[in-house]
Amino acid sequence: MSTLGQKVIYQLYPKSFYDSNHDGIGDLRGIIDKIDYLKKLHVDLIWFNPFYKSPLNDNGYDISNYKEIDPRFGTMADFEELVDKLGEAGIGVMLDMVLNHCSTEHEWFQKALAGDPYYQKFFYLRDPKPDGSLPTNWQSKFGGPAWAKFGDTGKYYLHLYDPTQADLDWHNPDVRHHLQDVVRFWEKKGVKGLRFDVLNVIGKDEHFVDSTNIEEEKALYTDTPIVHQFIKELNQATFGRDPEIVTVAEMSSTSIENSIEYTRPNDHEVDMVFSFHHLKVDYDHGEKWSQVPFDFMKLKRLFFDWQNKMDQGGGWQALFWNNHDQPWALTRFGDPVNYRVESGTMLATAIHLMRGTPYIYMGEEIGMIDPAYHSMADYVDVEAHNAYERLIQEGHSEQEAFAIVHSKARDNSRTPMHWDDSEYAGFSTVNPWLIPTDQRQINVENELAHGSIFNYYQRLIELRRTEQLISEGHFSPLLEDDDQVLAYERYLADQAERLLVLNNFYGTTTTVTLPDHWQGRAVHKLIANYEEEVTLFGDQVTLRPYESLVVKG
Ligand code: GLC
Ligand code: CA
C-alpha cells in the first residue's frame, strides 16, 4: 500500500464528465464508460463532487437526502458498480461529505418547518433583534444576508451559503450522530476516501453577535476551538476506525496553526486540508470579484510560508491549483495563448513536487482553459449571477461586470470535459448544461494522440510513487527574492541527495544564480518541460519561458 505522500488524487465533477444518457448532464454510467481513460493516469483515488439527492441549487452541495443518489446522476446500483469497477482498476472512491448544511428540502428542515421541535433543534433558529432586524448582520458567502425567514414563525435560520442551504447545528449531539451515521453508510459501500466540505465552519458560537468587518465576522464562525473537538469525535465514530481511508477537509479562510492541528497524525482529526490563500493572489484588496494581475511575490511567500511551517509542525497539505470553485489556473497564472503547454506543465511541476498530496482536477491533465463565454446567459452558478448584480449596483458598467465574472466565475472549471472536437465536445449528443468553447483545439483525443501535457502528468504521478524525496522529503525555499522564479529544494533527514525544483512563472527568459551548494554540482535531471540533458551545473541556470527544471544531486 502506498503512503499518504505517495498518493495522487484526481477530482471529478460528475455533472460535467460524461453524459451517457443524452440529457446534457454528466452521470455515473458516463464515468463507468470512461474508466479506461481514468486508468491511464494511474491515480490512487478519485474525489467525486456530490451526486446525492439534491435540488441542485448549488450543484449538489445542497443535499436533500444523504443516502440516495440523485436520479439525474443514476442509481445506487450504478454507484456500487462504479466502486467495484474502479476498485478493480486500483482506484479508490473519495466522496464529498457536505455536513455543515443541508438543503431546505431535506426532511429534517421540512419537519422543522412543519413545527417538529426535535428537528427545529437541528438548525440555528433565532429571533430577530428587538428592533425587528435580522439576528445578526452576517453576510452569506454567496452574497446577501446570512439569515432567512423560517416560514411564518417570525424566526430566522442561518445559512452561510445559499438560502436553500441551511446550516446544521453541530452543538446538538443528535445532529452529530446523524451525520456520523451518514459517513458510516458510505464507508460500508466501500468508499476509501472522504472530502469534507467547509469543515472548519461547523463550530459557530451559539451566541450570535454582530460583526464590525468581514475578517472579524469570519473569526466568529471559523476555526473555533470546538471544531477540533467535533472533528476528533467524527474521526473516532467513523473513518478513524479504518486506517485505509484517506481524509481531506476543505478549510475556508483557515490559518497555518489550525491546519497543523487539524492534520498532525497524533491529533486524530483528518489527513490533510485544502486551504485557499494561494488562490487569492489575484484578488484586489481581498475582493474576489475584481480583475488584477496575480501578485507573484505574494504567491511565493504564501507557498513558502505554508510549506515550511506545515513541515516544521508535522502537518500535511493538499496541493492543488484547480477545483470546481476556481477559474482555470492555466488562464489565471499561465499563458493559454502563447505557452499553453509550457505554462500548464510548469504549473503542474511547481505544485506536484511540493510536500503534500497533489490533486488534479479533471481536464487539467489536457490543459483546459476558461471558456470564451459572451453573456451572463451562458453562466449557471448562483454565485456568478449574484456577483454580477452586485457589481452593477456598485456602479460598474455591464461590460466591466461581465469581464470580472468571466475571469472569476466557478462555471469556468465546470464546463464539460472535452473528449473530442465535435460540437458538444464528445461529452453529450445534446446541448450540455454548460457549453464547451475550446474543444476544437483542446480535447482528450488530440491530447492523447499528439499532446504532451497528459504524458507529463503521468510522469509526475509516477515520480511521486518512486522518489522518496518527493513523497517524504522536507521542504526548503530558495531564491526568495527572485521575482520571476519559484524555486525550492526537498531533502531527507540523511541529507545525502537533494531535489532542486526551478519554475519560471513568466513568458520571458531569465537567468538565476544558484545557491552555493548547487554551483558546479553534478546533477541528474528528473523531469523538465523542455528537452535537453543537464548533467553538470555551472554557477547559473537560464530558464526559458515557463520552463520547469527538476534535478537531483
Ligand atoms: C464548498 C464547495 C462549494 C460549495 C460550498 C457550499 O466551498 O466546494 O462548491 O458551494 O462549499 O457547500
Ligand atoms: Ca446524463
Coordinates of C-alpha atoms and ligand atoms in Angstrom, one line a residue:
M1 CA 0.0 0.0 0.0
S2 CA 1.3 3.4 -0.8
T3 CA 1.9 6.0 1.9
L4 CA 0.0 9.3 2.1
G5 CA 2.9 11.1 0.5
Q6 CA 3.0 8.8 -2.5
K7 CA -0.7 9.2 -3.5
V8 CA -2.1 11.4 -6.1
I9 CA -5.8 12.2 -6.2
Y10 CA -8.0 13.1 -9.2
Q11 CA -11.1 15.3 -8.8
L12 CA -14.0 14.5 -11.0
Y13 CA -17.1 16.8 -11.3
P14 CA -19.8 14.2 -12.3
K15 CA -22.1 16.7 -13.8
S16 CA -19.5 17.6 -16.4
F17 CA -17.5 14.4 -17.0
Y18 CA -19.5 12.3 -19.5
D19 CA -23.2 12.1 -20.3
S20 CA -24.2 8.5 -21.0
N21 CA -28.0 9.1 -21.5
H22 CA -28.1 12.2 -23.6
D23 CA -29.8 14.7 -21.3
G24 CA -26.9 17.2 -21.2
I25 CA -25.8 16.3 -17.7
G26 CA -22.9 14.0 -16.8
D27 CA -23.8 10.9 -14.9
L28 CA -22.4 7.8 -13.0
R29 CA -22.8 5.5 -16.0
G30 CA -20.8 8.0 -18.0
I31 CA -18.0 7.7 -15.5
I32 CA -18.1 3.9 -15.8
D33 CA -17.9 4.3 -19.6
K34 CA -14.6 6.2 -19.2
I35 CA -12.8 4.1 -16.7
D36 CA -10.2 3.1 -19.3
Y37 CA -9.3 6.8 -19.6
L38 CA -9.1 7.2 -15.8
K39 CA -6.8 4.2 -15.5
K40 CA -4.2 5.8 -17.8
L41 CA -3.3 8.5 -15.3
H42 CA -2.6 5.9 -12.5
V43 CA -4.0 8.0 -9.7
D44 CA -4.8 6.4 -6.3
L45 CA -8.2 7.9 -5.6
I46 CA -10.9 9.9 -7.3
W47 CA -12.8 12.5 -5.4
F48 CA -16.3 12.9 -6.7
N49 CA -18.2 16.1 -6.2
P50 CA -21.7 15.4 -4.8
F51 CA -24.3 13.3 -6.7
Y52 CA -26.7 12.8 -3.8
K53 CA -30.3 13.7 -4.0
S54 CA -30.5 17.4 -4.3
P55 CA -32.5 20.2 -5.9
L56 CA -29.1 21.2 -7.4
N57 CA -29.4 24.9 -6.4
D58 CA -25.7 24.8 -5.6
N59 CA -24.9 21.9 -7.9
G60 CA -25.3 19.2 -5.3
Y61 CA -23.8 20.9 -2.3
D62 CA -27.5 21.3 -1.2
I63 CA -28.3 17.8 -0.2
S64 CA -31.9 16.7 0.4
N65 CA -31.1 13.1 1.1
Y66 CA -27.6 12.0 2.2
K67 CA -28.2 8.3 1.5
E68 CA -29.6 8.5 -2.0
I69 CA -28.3 9.1 -5.5
D70 CA -30.0 11.9 -7.4
P71 CA -31.8 10.2 -10.3
R72 CA -30.2 12.7 -12.7
F73 CA -26.9 11.1 -11.9
G74 CA -28.0 7.5 -11.7
T75 CA -29.0 4.9 -9.2
M76 CA -27.4 3.2 -6.2
A77 CA -26.7 0.2 -8.3
D78 CA -24.7 2.4 -10.7
F79 CA -22.8 3.8 -7.8
E80 CA -22.0 0.3 -6.5
E81 CA -20.8 -0.8 -9.9
L82 CA -18.6 2.3 -10.1
V83 CA -17.0 1.5 -6.8
D84 CA -16.4 -2.1 -7.9
K85 CA -15.0 -1.3 -11.3
L86 CA -12.7 1.5 -10.1
G87 CA -11.6 -0.9 -7.3
E88 CA -10.6 -3.4 -10.0
A89 CA -8.6 -0.7 -11.7
G90 CA -6.8 0.0 -8.4
I91 CA -8.6 3.4 -7.9
G92 CA -10.4 4.2 -4.6
V93 CA -13.5 6.3 -4.4
M94 CA -13.4 9.5 -2.3
L95 CA -16.8 11.0 -1.6
D96 CA -17.8 14.6 -0.8
M97 CA -19.4 15.0 2.7
V98 CA -21.4 18.1 2.9
L99 CA -22.1 18.2 6.6
N100 CA -22.1 21.8 7.5
H101 CA -25.5 22.4 5.9
C102 CA -28.3 20.5 4.2
S103 CA -30.9 21.5 1.6
T104 CA -34.0 23.2 2.9
E105 CA -35.8 20.4 1.0
H106 CA -34.2 17.8 3.4
E107 CA -36.8 16.1 5.6
W108 CA -35.0 17.5 8.7
F109 CA -35.7 21.0 7.6
Q110 CA -39.1 20.2 6.3
K111 CA -40.1 18.6 9.6
A112 CA -38.7 21.6 11.5
L113 CA -40.7 23.9 9.3
A114 CA -43.8 21.9 10.0
G115 CA -43.3 22.6 13.7
D116 CA -41.5 19.5 15.0
P117 CA -39.4 20.8 17.9
Y118 CA -37.0 17.8 17.7
Y119 CA -35.9 18.9 14.2
Q120 CA -36.1 22.6 14.9
K121 CA -33.1 21.9 17.2
F122 CA -31.1 20.7 14.1
F123 CA -30.8 24.3 12.8
Y124 CA -29.8 27.7 14.0
L125 CA -33.2 29.3 14.5
R126 CA -33.1 32.8 16.1
D127 CA -35.5 35.6 16.8
P128 CA -35.0 39.0 15.1
K129 CA -33.4 41.8 17.2
P130 CA -35.8 43.8 19.3
D131 CA -36.0 46.4 16.6
G132 CA -37.1 43.7 14.1
S133 CA -33.9 43.5 12.2
L134 CA -32.1 40.2 11.4
P135 CA -30.5 38.3 14.3
T136 CA -27.0 39.4 13.2
N137 CA -25.5 41.5 10.4
W138 CA -23.7 38.5 9.0
Q139 CA -23.3 38.1 5.2
S140 CA -23.8 34.9 3.2
K141 CA -20.7 33.8 1.4
F142 CA -22.7 33.9 -1.8
G143 CA -23.9 37.4 -1.2
G144 CA -26.8 38.9 0.7
P145 CA -27.7 38.4 4.4
A146 CA -26.9 35.0 6.1
W147 CA -30.3 34.8 7.7
A148 CA -33.6 33.9 6.0
K149 CA -37.2 33.8 7.3
F150 CA -38.1 30.5 8.9
G151 CA -41.6 30.0 7.4
D152 CA -44.1 32.3 9.1
T153 CA -42.8 31.5 12.6
G154 CA -41.2 35.0 12.9
K155 CA -37.8 33.4 13.4
Y156 CA -34.8 33.2 11.1
Y157 CA -32.5 30.4 10.2
L158 CA -28.8 30.7 9.5
H159 CA -27.4 30.0 6.0
L160 CA -23.7 30.8 5.5
Y161 CA -24.2 29.9 1.8
D162 CA -27.3 30.0 -0.4
P163 CA -30.7 30.5 1.4
T164 CA -31.6 26.9 0.4
Q165 CA -28.5 25.6 2.3
A166 CA -29.5 25.7 6.0
D167 CA -26.6 25.4 8.5
L168 CA -26.8 22.4 10.8
D169 CA -26.4 23.0 14.5
W170 CA -23.4 20.7 15.4
H171 CA -23.8 21.7 19.0
N172 CA -26.8 19.3 19.1
P173 CA -25.3 15.8 19.7
D174 CA -28.2 14.2 17.7
V175 CA -27.2 16.2 14.6
R176 CA -23.6 14.9 15.0
H177 CA -24.8 11.3 15.4
H178 CA -27.0 11.5 12.3
L179 CA -24.1 12.9 10.3
Q180 CA -21.7 10.2 11.6
D181 CA -24.2 7.7 10.5
V182 CA -24.1 9.2 7.0
V183 CA -20.4 8.8 6.9
R184 CA -20.6 5.1 8.1
F185 CA -23.3 4.4 5.5
W186 CA -20.9 5.3 2.6
E187 CA -17.9 3.6 4.3
K188 CA -19.9 0.4 4.2
K189 CA -20.3 0.8 0.5
G190 CA -16.5 0.5 0.1
V191 CA -15.6 4.2 -0.1
K192 CA -11.9 4.7 0.5
G193 CA -11.7 8.5 0.9
L194 CA -13.7 11.3 2.3
R195 CA -13.6 15.0 1.4
F196 CA -15.3 17.2 4.0
D197 CA -16.9 20.3 2.7
V198 CA -16.2 23.6 4.6
L199 CA -15.5 21.7 7.7
N200 CA -13.9 24.5 9.7
V201 CA -17.2 26.5 9.9
I202 CA -19.1 23.8 11.8
G203 CA -18.4 25.3 15.2
K204 CA -20.4 28.5 15.2
D205 CA -20.7 30.3 18.6
E206 CA -24.2 29.7 19.9
H207 CA -24.4 33.3 21.0
F208 CA -24.7 35.1 17.7
V209 CA -23.3 38.7 17.8
D210 CA -22.9 41.4 15.2
S211 CA -19.5 41.9 13.5
T212 CA -17.9 45.1 12.6
N213 CA -15.9 43.8 9.5
I214 CA -15.7 40.7 7.4
E215 CA -12.5 39.4 8.9
E216 CA -13.9 39.7 12.4
E217 CA -17.1 38.1 11.2
K218 CA -15.3 35.1 9.7
A219 CA -13.5 34.7 13.0
L220 CA -16.8 34.3 14.8
Y221 CA -17.5 31.1 13.0
T222 CA -14.3 29.8 11.5
D223 CA -11.6 27.6 13.1
T224 CA -13.2 27.9 16.6
P225 CA -11.7 25.5 19.2
I226 CA -14.8 23.4 19.3
V227 CA -14.3 22.5 15.6
H228 CA -11.3 20.4 16.6
Q229 CA -13.4 18.6 19.2
F230 CA -16.1 17.9 16.7
I231 CA -13.7 16.5 14.1
K232 CA -12.0 14.3 16.7
E233 CA -15.3 12.9 17.6
L234 CA -16.2 12.3 14.0
N235 CA -12.9 10.6 13.4
Q236 CA -13.4 8.2 16.4
A237 CA -17.0 7.4 15.4
T238 CA -16.3 6.8 11.7
F239 CA -13.2 6.8 9.5
G240 CA -10.7 6.7 12.3
R241 CA -11.5 3.0 12.7
D242 CA -10.2 2.2 9.2
P243 CA -6.6 3.1 8.6
E244 CA -7.0 2.8 4.8
I245 CA -9.4 5.7 4.5
V246 CA -7.9 9.0 3.3
T247 CA -9.5 12.2 4.5
V248 CA -9.2 15.8 3.4
A249 CA -11.1 18.7 4.8
E250 CA -11.9 21.9 3.0
M251 CA -11.0 24.7 5.3
S252 CA -12.3 28.1 4.4
S253 CA -10.0 31.1 5.4
T254 CA -8.0 28.9 7.8
S255 CA -4.6 29.5 9.4
I256 CA -1.4 27.5 9.3
E257 CA -1.6 26.9 13.0
N258 CA -5.0 25.4 12.8
S259 CA -4.1 23.4 9.7
I260 CA -1.3 21.8 11.6
E261 CA -3.6 21.0 14.4
Y262 CA -6.2 19.6 12.0
T263 CA -3.7 17.3 10.4
R264 CA -1.0 16.2 12.9
P265 CA -1.4 12.4 12.9
N266 CA -1.4 12.2 16.7
D267 CA -4.3 14.6 17.0
H268 CA -6.6 12.2 15.1
E269 CA -8.5 14.7 13.1
V270 CA -8.0 14.5 9.3
D271 CA -5.1 13.5 7.0
M272 CA -4.9 16.8 5.2
V273 CA -6.5 20.2 4.4
F274 CA -7.4 22.3 1.5
S275 CA -6.6 25.9 2.1
F276 CA -7.1 28.7 -0.4
H277 CA -4.8 31.7 0.4
H278 CA -2.6 31.0 -2.6
L279 CA -5.7 31.3 -4.9
K280 CA -6.5 34.8 -3.6
V281 CA -3.4 36.5 -5.0
D282 CA -5.4 37.9 -7.9
Y283 CA -8.0 39.5 -5.6
D284 CA -7.9 43.3 -5.4
H285 CA -7.6 44.1 -1.7
G286 CA -9.1 40.7 -0.8
E287 CA -12.1 41.2 -3.2
K288 CA -12.6 38.1 -5.4
W289 CA -14.9 39.9 -7.9
S290 CA -12.2 42.2 -9.2
Q291 CA -9.6 41.9 -12.1
V292 CA -6.0 42.5 -11.3
P293 CA -2.9 40.6 -12.4
F294 CA -1.7 38.0 -9.9
D295 CA 0.8 39.0 -7.3
F296 CA 3.7 36.6 -7.9
M297 CA 5.7 37.6 -4.8
K298 CA 2.7 37.1 -2.6
L299 CA 2.0 33.7 -4.2
K300 CA 5.6 32.7 -3.5
R301 CA 5.6 33.9 0.1
L302 CA 2.3 32.0 0.8
F303 CA 3.7 28.8 -0.7
F304 CA 6.9 29.1 1.3
D305 CA 5.3 30.0 4.5
W306 CA 2.7 27.2 4.3
Q307 CA 5.2 24.6 3.1
N308 CA 7.8 25.5 5.7
K309 CA 5.6 25.8 8.7
M310 CA 3.4 22.7 7.9
D311 CA 6.7 20.7 7.5
Q312 CA 8.1 22.0 10.8
G313 CA 4.8 21.5 12.6
G314 CA 4.2 18.0 11.2
G315 CA 1.0 19.0 9.3
W316 CA 0.0 17.8 5.8
Q317 CA -1.4 19.8 2.9
A318 CA -3.5 19.0 -0.1
L319 CA -1.7 20.6 -3.1
F320 CA -3.8 22.0 -5.9
W321 CA -4.3 24.8 -8.4
N322 CA -7.8 23.9 -9.7
N323 CA -11.1 22.7 -8.4
H324 CA -14.8 23.2 -9.2
D325 CA -14.8 26.5 -7.4
Q326 CA -11.9 28.1 -9.2
P327 CA -11.3 29.5 -12.7
W328 CA -8.6 27.5 -14.5
A329 CA -5.1 28.1 -13.2
L330 CA -3.7 27.9 -16.7
T331 CA -5.7 31.0 -17.7
R332 CA -5.0 32.7 -14.4
F333 CA -1.3 32.1 -13.8
G334 CA -0.1 30.9 -17.2
D335 CA -0.4 31.9 -20.8
P336 CA -3.1 29.9 -22.5
V337 CA -2.5 31.6 -25.9
N338 CA 1.3 31.6 -26.4
Y339 CA 2.5 29.0 -24.0
R340 CA -0.3 26.7 -23.1
V341 CA 1.8 23.5 -22.9
E342 CA 4.8 25.1 -21.2
S343 CA 2.8 27.1 -18.7
G344 CA 0.5 24.2 -18.0
T345 CA 3.3 21.8 -17.3
M346 CA 5.2 24.4 -15.3
L347 CA 2.3 25.0 -13.0
A348 CA 1.9 21.2 -12.6
T349 CA 5.6 20.9 -11.7
A350 CA 5.5 23.7 -9.2
I351 CA 2.8 22.1 -7.2
H352 CA 3.3 18.4 -7.6
L353 CA 6.8 18.4 -6.2
M354 CA 5.9 20.2 -3.0
R355 CA 5.4 18.5 0.3
G356 CA 1.8 17.2 0.5
T357 CA -0.7 15.3 -1.6
P358 CA -1.4 16.6 -5.1
Y359 CA -4.9 16.8 -6.6
I360 CA -5.6 17.0 -10.3
Y361 CA -8.9 18.5 -11.4
M362 CA -10.5 16.8 -14.4
G363 CA -9.4 18.5 -17.6
E364 CA -6.2 19.9 -16.1
E365 CA -4.3 16.9 -17.5
I366 CA -5.2 18.0 -21.0
G367 CA -4.6 21.7 -20.4
M368 CA -8.2 23.0 -20.3
I369 CA -8.7 26.8 -20.0
D370 CA -11.6 29.2 -19.2
P371 CA -14.4 29.1 -21.7
A372 CA -14.9 32.0 -24.1
Y373 CA -18.4 32.9 -22.9
H374 CA -20.1 36.0 -24.2
S375 CA -23.1 36.8 -22.0
M376 CA -24.4 36.2 -18.5
A377 CA -26.9 33.8 -20.0
D378 CA -24.0 31.3 -20.6
Y379 CA -23.4 31.1 -16.8
V380 CA -25.5 28.9 -14.4
D381 CA -23.9 29.4 -11.0
V382 CA -25.9 31.4 -8.4
E383 CA -22.7 32.9 -7.1
A384 CA -21.8 34.3 -10.6
H385 CA -25.3 35.9 -11.1
N386 CA -25.3 37.4 -7.6
A387 CA -21.9 38.8 -8.1
Y388 CA -22.9 40.3 -11.5
E389 CA -26.0 42.0 -9.9
R390 CA -23.9 43.4 -7.1
L391 CA -21.2 44.7 -9.5
I392 CA -23.8 46.6 -11.5
Q393 CA -25.4 48.0 -8.3
E394 CA -21.9 49.2 -7.3
G395 CA -21.7 51.2 -10.4
H396 CA -19.7 49.0 -12.8
S397 CA -20.8 49.1 -16.5
E398 CA -22.3 45.9 -17.9
Q399 CA -19.1 45.3 -19.8
E400 CA -16.9 45.7 -16.7
A401 CA -19.1 43.5 -14.6
F402 CA -19.1 40.8 -17.2
A403 CA -15.4 40.9 -17.7
I404 CA -14.9 40.4 -13.9
V405 CA -17.4 37.5 -13.8
H406 CA -15.8 36.0 -16.9
S407 CA -12.4 35.9 -15.1
K408 CA -13.6 34.6 -11.7
A409 CA -16.8 32.5 -12.2
R410 CA -16.8 29.0 -10.8
D411 CA -18.5 27.8 -14.0
N412 CA -15.1 28.3 -15.7
S413 CA -14.0 25.0 -14.5
R414 CA -17.4 23.3 -14.5
T415 CA -17.7 23.3 -18.3
P416 CA -17.9 19.8 -19.7
M417 CA -14.8 17.7 -20.2
H418 CA -13.6 18.0 -23.8
W419 CA -13.4 14.4 -25.2
D420 CA -13.1 15.3 -28.9
D421 CA -13.5 18.3 -31.2
S422 CA -17.2 17.9 -32.0
E423 CA -19.9 20.4 -31.3
Y424 CA -20.6 19.1 -27.8
A425 CA -17.0 18.1 -27.2
G426 CA -17.9 14.4 -27.2
F427 CA -19.4 15.0 -23.7
S428 CA -23.0 14.6 -24.9
T429 CA -25.1 14.3 -28.0
V430 CA -27.3 17.2 -26.9
N431 CA -26.7 20.7 -25.8
P432 CA -24.9 20.4 -22.4
W433 CA -25.8 22.3 -19.3
L434 CA -22.8 24.5 -19.8
I435 CA -21.4 24.9 -23.3
P436 CA -17.9 24.0 -24.3
T437 CA -15.9 26.5 -26.3
D438 CA -12.3 25.5 -27.0
Q439 CA -12.8 21.8 -27.8
R440 CA -11.5 22.2 -31.4
Q441 CA -8.0 22.5 -30.1
I442 CA -8.1 21.2 -26.6
N443 CA -9.6 17.7 -26.2
V444 CA -8.6 14.3 -24.9
E445 CA -8.4 12.7 -28.4
N446 CA -6.0 15.3 -29.6
E447 CA -4.0 15.3 -26.4
L448 CA -3.5 11.5 -26.3
A449 CA -2.5 11.4 -29.9
H450 CA -0.3 14.5 -30.2
G451 CA -0.1 16.3 -26.9
S452 CA 2.5 16.3 -24.1
I453 CA 0.6 17.6 -21.1
F454 CA -1.1 14.3 -20.2
N455 CA 2.1 12.4 -20.5
Y456 CA 3.8 14.9 -18.3
Y457 CA 1.2 14.4 -15.6
Q458 CA 1.7 10.7 -15.9
R459 CA 5.4 11.1 -15.2
L460 CA 4.8 13.4 -12.3
I461 CA 2.4 10.9 -10.7
E462 CA 4.9 8.1 -11.3
L463 CA 7.8 10.1 -9.8
R464 CA 5.9 10.7 -6.6
R465 CA 5.4 7.0 -6.2
T466 CA 9.0 6.2 -6.8
E467 CA 11.0 9.1 -5.4
Q468 CA 11.2 9.3 -1.6
L469 CA 12.5 12.8 -1.8
I470 CA 9.1 13.8 -3.3
S471 CA 6.8 11.7 -1.1
E472 CA 8.6 12.2 2.2
G473 CA 11.2 15.0 1.9
H474 CA 11.4 18.2 3.9
F475 CA 10.9 21.5 2.1
S476 CA 13.1 24.5 1.9
P477 CA 12.6 27.6 -0.1
L478 CA 15.3 29.0 -2.4
L479 CA 15.8 32.3 -4.3
E480 CA 13.3 34.0 -2.1
D481 CA 13.8 37.5 -3.6
D482 CA 13.7 36.4 -7.3
D483 CA 10.5 38.0 -8.8
Q484 CA 10.1 35.5 -11.7
V485 CA 11.2 32.1 -10.5
L486 CA 9.7 29.8 -7.9
A487 CA 12.5 27.6 -6.6
Y488 CA 12.7 25.1 -3.7
E489 CA 14.5 22.1 -2.5
R490 CA 13.4 18.8 -1.0
Y491 CA 15.7 16.7 1.2
L492 CA 15.6 13.8 3.5
A493 CA 16.9 13.6 7.1
D494 CA 20.2 11.9 5.9
Q495 CA 20.8 15.0 3.7
A496 CA 22.5 12.7 1.1
E497 CA 20.8 13.8 -2.0
R498 CA 18.6 16.8 -2.7
L499 CA 16.0 17.7 -5.2
L500 CA 16.0 21.1 -6.8
V501 CA 12.9 22.5 -8.4
L502 CA 13.1 25.6 -10.6
N503 CA 10.0 27.2 -12.2
N504 CA 9.9 30.2 -14.4
F505 CA 6.5 31.8 -13.9
Y506 CA 6.7 34.2 -16.9
G507 CA 7.0 34.2 -20.7
T508 CA 10.4 35.7 -20.8
T509 CA 13.8 34.1 -20.4
T510 CA 15.6 34.6 -17.1
T511 CA 18.9 33.7 -15.5
V512 CA 19.3 32.8 -11.9
T513 CA 22.4 32.4 -9.8
L514 CA 22.3 29.1 -8.0
P515 CA 22.8 28.8 -4.3
D516 CA 26.4 27.9 -3.4
H517 CA 25.8 24.3 -2.7
W518 CA 24.3 23.7 -6.2
Q519 CA 27.1 25.5 -8.1
G520 CA 29.3 23.2 -10.0
R521 CA 27.3 20.2 -8.8
A522 CA 26.8 17.0 -10.9
V523 CA 23.1 16.5 -11.3
H524 CA 20.6 14.1 -12.7
K525 CA 17.5 15.5 -14.5
L526 CA 14.3 14.0 -13.1
I527 CA 11.7 15.9 -15.2
A528 CA 11.6 19.1 -17.2
N529 CA 9.2 20.7 -19.7
Y530 CA 12.0 21.5 -22.3
E531 CA 14.2 18.8 -23.9
E532 CA 17.9 18.7 -23.3
E533 CA 20.1 16.9 -20.8
V534 CA 21.6 18.6 -17.8
T535 CA 24.4 16.8 -16.0
L536 CA 26.6 19.4 -14.6
F537 CA 25.6 22.8 -13.1
G538 CA 27.7 26.0 -13.5
D539 CA 27.0 29.0 -11.3
Q540 CA 23.9 30.0 -13.1
V541 CA 20.9 28.5 -14.8
T542 CA 18.9 30.1 -17.6
L543 CA 15.3 29.3 -17.8
R544 CA 13.2 29.8 -21.0
P545 CA 9.6 30.9 -21.0
Y546 CA 7.6 28.9 -18.4
E547 CA 10.5 26.5 -18.1
S548 CA 10.5 23.9 -15.2
L549 CA 13.6 22.0 -14.4
V550 CA 13.9 19.4 -11.7
V551 CA 17.2 17.8 -10.8
K552 CA 18.6 15.5 -8.2
G553 CA 22.1 15.9 -7.0
Ligands
GLC1 C1 -17.6 24.4 -0.8 C2 -17.8 23.7 -2.1 C3 -18.6 24.7 -3.0 C4 -19.9 24.9 -2.3 C5 -19.8 25.3 -0.8 C6 -21.0 25.2 -0.1 O1 -16.9 25.5 -0.9 O2 -16.6 23.4 -2.7 O3 -18.8 24.2 -4.3 O4 -20.7 25.8 -3.0 O5 -18.8 24.6 -0.2 O6 -21.3 23.9 0.1
CA2 CA -26.9 12.3 -18.3

